[in-house]
Amino acid sequence: MTSEGAVFDLGYERYSGPRLGDREVFWRMVIDGLRKSVGIGKRARSKAFPFALLALAILPAIGVVVIQVVANIFGIPLGEELLLNAPEYFDWTAQLIFFFVAVAVPNLLIPDRVEGVLLVYTSRPPTINRYLVARLVAMAISVGTFLMVPQLVLLVGEGLISDNFFGHMVDNLAFWWRVPLAALFYLAVNVAAAAAIAAYVNNRGAAIAVYIIAMNVLSGVGFGLSSINRFFSLIAIQFWPPRLRDWIFDRPSPEEVPGTDVPVVAVLGTTLAFVALAVWLIMRRYRRLI
Amino acid sequence: MTDRSPALVAEPVIEVTDVSKWFGDKVANSKLTCSFGAGVTGLLGPNGAGKTTLLRMLAGLTQPSSGVITVDGMDPRSHPLLFERIGLVPEEDAVYGYLTARQYVTYAGELSGVSNPGQAAADALATVQLTDSADRKLGEFSKGMKQRTRVAAAIVHRPDILILDEPLNGTDPVQRARLIALIRSLAAAGATVIVSSHVLVEVERLADRILAMTSGRLAAAGSVEAIRAAMTDIPYRVRVAADDLRSMGALLIAHDAISSVTLDAGEMLIETDDLGALGRDLPRLAVDSGIRITRFEPEDMSLEAVFAYLDKRR
């Protein structure tokens, strides 16, 4: 036994070990955004809404496949036309992603800003621009999943019930590249609009309401005024993606899509200008915060 | 002997040169020039003095309206990698309530680019003694526990510059003592620590050096004693008790260094311009006169008193 004692200085040294690169840190922010947008890590109630919407989005594809299987088993002729084709499927999924985006985008952006959590990012190496890009990429991935997974289920399901799965897939490849391209427009218009609103509105409920009202009012006004001048149909924001989808799939737009006689290049230009304006507004808002 | 301003340090890590910040027509900081080096600097001032705005500028979160702020000679706003060296505990809540403390601190480590954020988070949580609660959600935490979690998130990447805005808010006395010990140990190891507070006792216990702010301006800099000594226009106040107050009073009135003597609640309140002379002469006078002094206590050498004077000068 010794009577001597000592308290050792455990020391504190600045971290000088290896660091994650910018890209790795960026993807960790994206993953965080993905988790938030679909409620992973949150209460069951937060997860219920996005996953219920995803299930609803996939349901028609499964239904079509089941009907075809049943028809094959019982030898019921279904005709030459597919029960549901890829471009028409967007009409259904677009309605669902409209609500998903309405809820998910404000959830992703507003609490960080209003509750001061933005400081978690801005007091560290990621810049505010990288934070925003990571958030938008996370939204793009989750909305893209909503748009693409049902289409994939439809494609693979129909392939599985066809006589030749690989033949079916190869035959569809020439056509299927149009699906992600069309999805991109649905995604860009909806996310850009919701994010621009969420950047300026500090209450989540209000942001959801403003988005839903603005999208519907603009579309209604554009639809109504298109009888006066066809170019007024360019106000109808919700009709830009279906119009562009029909252009991508090289098929005529249904009559209920306003502005079918407006040159598609005008719709494309308006869409791109709108997305650019939304991005500028979002960046402007966040640059003023920092 | 150097003629460097007390607001400047010999080996600065952060330099603030003629910095002003205004929001619309409201001036938050006005022409601040100061610097920060290793050790704890306490930024002291009442609410609205401009401390948080200055800290946000030091952390690169806000651009000065005019003037220059550098960290190791670089503008933090144009060198984001400097943030790898900075840890910030903001005044705001700034936590995700649905995350556990471990998840939150790990994420903070990821954002700071630490290669093993899980281990770094465990170490940081152990440092603030939150290991046992690490897997509880932050939404269930008390204010003090959240505060400690924020400190853990600020040190998870082991920065050498720590900026802490009111870090002891909401903590109980035991937690406060632990956080003060932690902050002092970081400074002792060479970190540059800047702590803001409006609670004078906290700053007195924490900081080696004080920058006092009022109305967005730098009101004083240095140690409490040095700041008090610099207030030559305000006499020191000393409370003296003795077994024969009347005789003691008569002796003191005749002393050159004493400007006034007041009887107050059975004791004497003495005002003097020369505390050193009083401290030297009073025991001798008492011994010569056979008077026993039972109390000799400078009343305004505390940070609270010094700050009250500063605040009056506004």
Tab-separated table of C-alpha atoms in Angstrom, chain B residues 21-273:
chain	number	residue	atom	x	y	z
B	21	LYS	CA	-23.477	44.377	-37.254
B	22	TRP	CA	-26.861	45.889	-37.774
B	23	PHE	CA	-30.231	44.436	-38.638
B	24	GLY	CA	-32.198	47.058	-40.506
B	25	ASP	CA	-31.811	50.182	-38.382
B	26	LYS	CA	-31.045	48.232	-35.198
B	27	VAL	CA	-27.373	48.127	-34.265
B	28	ALA	CA	-26.479	44.812	-32.627
B	29	ASN	CA	-22.707	45.332	-32.462
B	30	SER	CA	-20.803	48.549	-32.936
B	31	LYS	CA	-17.141	48.843	-33.914
B	32	LEU	CA	-15.869	45.903	-31.881
B	33	THR	CA	-12.161	45.193	-31.868
B	34	CYS	CA	-10.977	42.288	-29.755
B	35	SER	CA	-9.256	38.941	-30.028
B	36	PHE	CA	-9.440	35.522	-28.462
B	37	GLY	CA	-6.714	33.015	-27.706
B	38	ALA	CA	-6.181	29.858	-25.660
B	39	GLY	CA	-8.062	29.794	-22.355
B	40	VAL	CA	-11.580	30.778	-21.376
B	41	THR	CA	-12.859	34.197	-22.330
B	42	GLY	CA	-16.169	35.153	-20.772
B	43	LEU	CA	-18.437	37.320	-22.839
B	44	LEU	CA	-20.569	39.126	-20.362
B	45	GLY	CA	-23.512	41.380	-20.790
B	46	PRO	CA	-27.212	41.742	-20.146
B	47	ASN	CA	-29.760	40.298	-22.554
B	48	GLY	CA	-29.693	42.353	-25.741
B	49	ALA	CA	-26.068	43.424	-25.298
B	50	GLY	CA	-25.116	41.816	-28.611
B	51	LYS	CA	-23.306	38.740	-27.258
B	52	THR	CA	-25.175	36.189	-29.343
B	53	THR	CA	-24.716	38.215	-32.520
B	54	LEU	CA	-20.979	38.447	-31.862
B	55	LEU	CA	-20.767	34.704	-31.162
B	56	ARG	CA	-22.661	33.927	-34.365
B	57	MET	CA	-20.211	36.063	-36.291
B	58	LEU	CA	-17.250	34.379	-34.598
B	59	ALA	CA	-18.708	31.002	-35.562
B	60	GLY	CA	-19.080	32.139	-39.165
B	61	LEU	CA	-22.870	31.929	-39.051
B	62	THR	CA	-23.480	35.620	-39.680
B	63	GLN	CA	-21.639	38.061	-41.888
B	64	PRO	CA	-20.487	41.275	-40.188
B	65	SER	CA	-22.072	44.387	-41.714
B	66	SER	CA	-18.622	45.959	-41.608
B	67	GLY	CA	-15.214	44.989	-40.286
B	68	VAL	CA	-13.333	41.720	-40.418
B	69	ILE	CA	-13.381	38.505	-38.415
B	70	THR	CA	-10.665	35.925	-38.952
B	71	VAL	CA	-9.954	32.515	-37.499
B	72	ASP	CA	-6.268	31.749	-37.832
B	73	GLY	CA	-6.093	34.506	-40.389
B	74	MET	CA	-8.943	33.151	-42.512
B	75	ASP	CA	-12.535	34.229	-42.974
B	76	PRO	CA	-14.619	31.331	-41.614
B	77	ARG	CA	-17.423	32.092	-44.062
B	78	SER	CA	-15.239	31.458	-47.050
B	79	HIS	CA	-13.298	28.532	-45.527
B	80	PRO	CA	-15.934	25.996	-44.454
B	81	LEU	CA	-13.239	23.517	-43.445
B	82	LEU	CA	-12.443	25.817	-40.509
B	83	PHE	CA	-15.675	24.500	-39.030
B	84	GLU	CA	-13.846	21.215	-38.418
B	85	ARG	CA	-11.971	23.150	-35.740
B	86	ILE	CA	-14.970	24.932	-34.242
B	87	GLY	CA	-17.550	23.580	-31.832
B	88	LEU	CA	-20.663	25.632	-31.181
B	89	VAL	CA	-23.259	25.345	-28.450
B	90	PRO	CA	-25.990	27.679	-29.659
B	91	GLU	CA	-28.490	29.414	-27.445
B	92	GLU	CA	-31.348	27.842	-29.396
B	93	ASP	CA	-32.700	24.396	-28.558
B	94	ALA	CA	-31.305	22.968	-31.822
B	95	VAL	CA	-31.944	19.281	-31.202
B	96	TYR	CA	-34.093	16.707	-32.939
B	97	GLY	CA	-36.513	15.550	-30.251
B	98	TYR	CA	-37.194	12.187	-31.897
B	99	LEU	CA	-33.532	11.192	-32.003
B	100	THR	CA	-31.735	9.590	-29.093
B	101	ALA	CA	-28.791	11.469	-27.634
B	102	ARG	CA	-26.472	8.915	-29.222
B	103	GLN	CA	-28.070	9.278	-32.665
B	104	TYR	CA	-27.958	13.053	-32.445
B	105	VAL	CA	-24.336	13.283	-31.352
B	106	THR	CA	-23.344	10.624	-33.903
B	107	TYR	CA	-25.025	12.646	-36.648
B	108	ALA	CA	-23.198	15.761	-35.439
B	109	GLY	CA	-19.967	13.760	-35.706
B	110	GLU	CA	-20.854	12.654	-39.231
B	111	LEU	CA	-21.533	16.230	-40.276
B	112	SER	CA	-18.175	17.228	-38.856
B	113	GLY	CA	-16.527	14.492	-40.912
B	114	VAL	CA	-15.248	12.361	-38.032
B	115	SER	CA	-14.311	8.975	-39.481
B	116	ASN	CA	-15.695	6.919	-36.593
B	117	PRO	CA	-18.687	8.978	-35.473
B	118	GLY	CA	-20.186	6.201	-33.317
B	119	GLN	CA	-17.121	5.930	-31.108
B	120	ALA	CA	-16.612	9.701	-31.092
B	121	ALA	CA	-20.228	10.147	-29.952
B	122	ALA	CA	-19.792	7.591	-27.171
B	123	ASP	CA	-16.671	9.420	-25.972
B	124	ALA	CA	-18.367	12.832	-26.101
B	125	LEU	CA	-21.437	11.559	-24.241
B	126	ALA	CA	-19.185	10.017	-21.601
B	127	THR	CA	-17.405	13.364	-21.231
B	128	VAL	CA	-20.698	15.085	-20.376
B	129	GLN	CA	-21.749	12.086	-18.272
B	130	LEU	CA	-24.704	11.102	-20.384
B	131	THR	CA	-23.687	7.529	-21.175
B	132	ASP	CA	-26.520	6.054	-19.123
B	133	SER	CA	-29.123	8.156	-20.935
B	134	ALA	CA	-27.530	7.961	-24.375
B	135	ASP	CA	-30.264	5.800	-25.842
B	136	ARG	CA	-33.172	7.885	-24.608
B	137	LYS	CA	-34.945	10.246	-26.976
B	138	LEU	CA	-33.998	13.886	-26.650
B	139	GLY	CA	-37.670	14.816	-26.481
B	140	GLU	CA	-37.780	13.149	-23.056
B	141	PHE	CA	-34.735	15.017	-21.748
B	142	SER	CA	-34.768	17.815	-19.196
B	143	LYS	CA	-33.410	21.186	-20.281
B	144	GLY	CA	-30.132	20.499	-18.511
B	145	MET	CA	-29.704	17.106	-20.192
B	146	LYS	CA	-30.432	18.633	-23.579
B	147	GLN	CA	-27.834	21.272	-22.824
B	148	ARG	CA	-25.254	18.620	-22.018
B	149	THR	CA	-26.170	16.785	-25.221
B	150	ARG	CA	-25.542	19.969	-27.172
B	151	VAL	CA	-22.175	20.300	-25.496
B	152	ALA	CA	-21.432	16.680	-26.471
B	153	ALA	CA	-22.413	17.482	-30.069
B	154	ALA	CA	-20.129	20.504	-29.985
B	155	ILE	CA	-17.099	18.508	-28.812
B	156	VAL	CA	-17.739	15.262	-30.718
B	157	HIS	CA	-15.201	16.259	-33.358
B	158	ARG	CA	-12.773	17.479	-30.692
B	159	PRO	CA	-12.485	21.076	-31.877
B	160	ASP	CA	-9.814	23.430	-30.610
B	161	ILE	CA	-12.182	26.401	-30.681
B	162	LEU	CA	-15.334	26.177	-28.591
B	163	ILE	CA	-18.026	28.815	-28.727
B	164	LEU	CA	-20.647	28.402	-26.031
B	165	ASP	CA	-23.704	30.626	-25.879
B	166	GLU	CA	-25.195	30.512	-22.385
B	167	PRO	CA	-24.025	26.890	-21.934
B	168	LEU	CA	-25.147	26.575	-18.327
B	169	ASN	CA	-28.765	27.555	-18.945
B	170	GLY	CA	-31.155	25.099	-17.393
B	171	THR	CA	-28.523	22.996	-15.679
B	172	ASP	CA	-28.770	22.121	-12.005
B	173	PRO	CA	-25.927	23.045	-9.622
B	174	VAL	CA	-24.225	19.641	-9.888
B	175	GLN	CA	-24.397	19.629	-13.707
B	176	ARG	CA	-23.227	23.242	-13.740
B	177	ALA	CA	-20.185	22.411	-11.661
B	178	ARG	CA	-19.374	19.507	-13.981
B	179	LEU	CA	-19.767	21.592	-17.118
B	180	ILE	CA	-17.611	24.342	-15.654
B	181	ALA	CA	-14.936	21.767	-14.830
B	182	LEU	CA	-15.187	20.356	-18.359
B	183	ILE	CA	-14.940	23.776	-20.008
B	184	ARG	CA	-11.962	24.688	-17.854
B	185	SER	CA	-10.247	21.399	-18.642
B	186	LEU	CA	-10.684	22.004	-22.382
B	187	ALA	CA	-9.127	25.432	-21.978
B	188	ALA	CA	-6.328	24.027	-19.842
B	189	ALA	CA	-5.527	21.656	-22.692
B	190	GLY	CA	-5.024	24.601	-25.013
B	191	ALA	CA	-8.463	25.092	-26.533
B	192	THR	CA	-9.788	28.566	-27.228
B	193	VAL	CA	-13.081	28.738	-25.342
B	194	ILE	CA	-15.501	31.631	-25.580
B	195	VAL	CA	-18.436	31.525	-23.198
B	196	SER	CA	-21.267	33.995	-23.103
B	197	SER	CA	-23.460	34.459	-20.117
B	198	HIS	CA	-25.566	37.036	-18.406
B	199	VAL	CA	-25.085	35.240	-15.092
B	200	LEU	CA	-22.124	36.950	-13.481
B	201	VAL	CA	-21.298	34.198	-11.003
B	202	GLU	CA	-20.971	31.700	-13.846
B	203	VAL	CA	-18.575	33.888	-15.769
B	204	GLU	CA	-16.556	34.602	-12.665
B	205	ARG	CA	-16.088	30.878	-12.081
B	206	LEU	CA	-15.419	30.061	-15.697
B	207	ALA	CA	-13.340	32.713	-17.305
B	208	ASP	CA	-9.753	33.845	-16.979
B	209	ARG	CA	-10.540	36.920	-19.001
B	210	ILE	CA	-13.710	38.891	-19.468
B	211	LEU	CA	-15.074	40.982	-22.268
B	212	ALA	CA	-18.024	42.963	-20.976
B	213	MET	CA	-20.576	44.214	-23.485
B	214	THR	CA	-23.368	46.703	-23.160
B	215	SER	CA	-25.583	48.021	-25.959
B	216	GLY	CA	-23.564	46.198	-28.612
B	217	ARG	CA	-20.291	47.802	-27.591
B	218	LEU	CA	-17.292	46.568	-25.705
B	219	ALA	CA	-17.545	48.123	-22.247
B	220	ALA	CA	-14.467	46.591	-20.619
B	221	ALA	CA	-11.873	43.860	-21.019
B	222	GLY	CA	-9.471	42.021	-18.757
B	223	SER	CA	-9.699	40.240	-15.423
B	224	VAL	CA	-12.307	41.417	-12.908
B	225	GLU	CA	-9.590	43.002	-10.769
B	226	ALA	CA	-7.981	44.762	-13.712
B	227	ILE	CA	-11.298	46.118	-14.957
B	228	ARG	CA	-12.165	47.349	-11.468
B	229	ALA	CA	-8.748	48.968	-11.096
B	230	ALA	CA	-9.252	50.762	-14.387
B	231	MET	CA	-12.370	52.476	-13.033
B	232	THR	CA	-10.418	55.291	-11.441
B	233	ASP	CA	-13.436	57.579	-11.231
B	234	ILE	CA	-15.310	55.225	-8.910
B	235	PRO	CA	-13.938	54.821	-5.364
B	236	TYR	CA	-13.661	51.333	-3.877
B	237	ARG	CA	-16.185	50.479	-1.185
B	238	VAL	CA	-14.968	48.488	1.797
B	239	ARG	CA	-17.070	47.200	4.665
B	240	VAL	CA	-15.254	47.268	8.007
B	241	ALA	CA	-16.437	46.009	11.392
B	242	ALA	CA	-14.532	46.587	14.633
B	243	ASP	CA	-15.116	46.390	18.395
B	244	ASP	CA	-14.873	50.198	18.696
B	245	LEU	CA	-16.473	51.634	15.568
B	246	ARG	CA	-16.499	55.283	16.690
B	247	SER	CA	-12.774	55.424	17.402
B	248	MET	CA	-12.053	53.499	14.229
B	249	GLY	CA	-14.205	55.957	12.260
B	250	ALA	CA	-12.380	58.944	13.671
B	251	LEU	CA	-9.017	57.452	12.706
B	252	LEU	CA	-10.158	56.649	9.175
B	253	ILE	CA	-11.653	60.070	8.458
B	254	ALA	CA	-8.236	61.579	9.098
B	255	HIS	CA	-6.598	59.213	6.566
B	256	ASP	CA	-5.684	60.753	3.188
B	257	ALA	CA	-6.870	57.762	1.144
B	258	ILE	CA	-10.388	57.776	2.589
B	259	SER	CA	-13.016	59.864	0.858
B	260	SER	CA	-16.004	58.959	3.055
B	261	VAL	CA	-16.998	56.877	6.036
B	262	THR	CA	-20.620	55.882	6.667
B	263	LEU	CA	-22.083	53.909	9.508
B	264	ASP	CA	-24.280	51.168	8.152
B	265	ALA	CA	-26.006	48.452	10.165
B	266	GLY	CA	-23.418	48.400	12.941
B	267	GLU	CA	-20.529	48.431	10.477
B	268	MET	CA	-18.621	51.061	8.524
B	269	LEU	CA	-18.825	51.559	4.816
B	270	ILE	CA	-15.627	53.200	3.634
B	271	GLU	CA	-14.992	54.712	0.216
B	272	THR	CA	-11.366	54.971	-0.884
B	273	ASP	CA	-9.453	55.748	-4.041
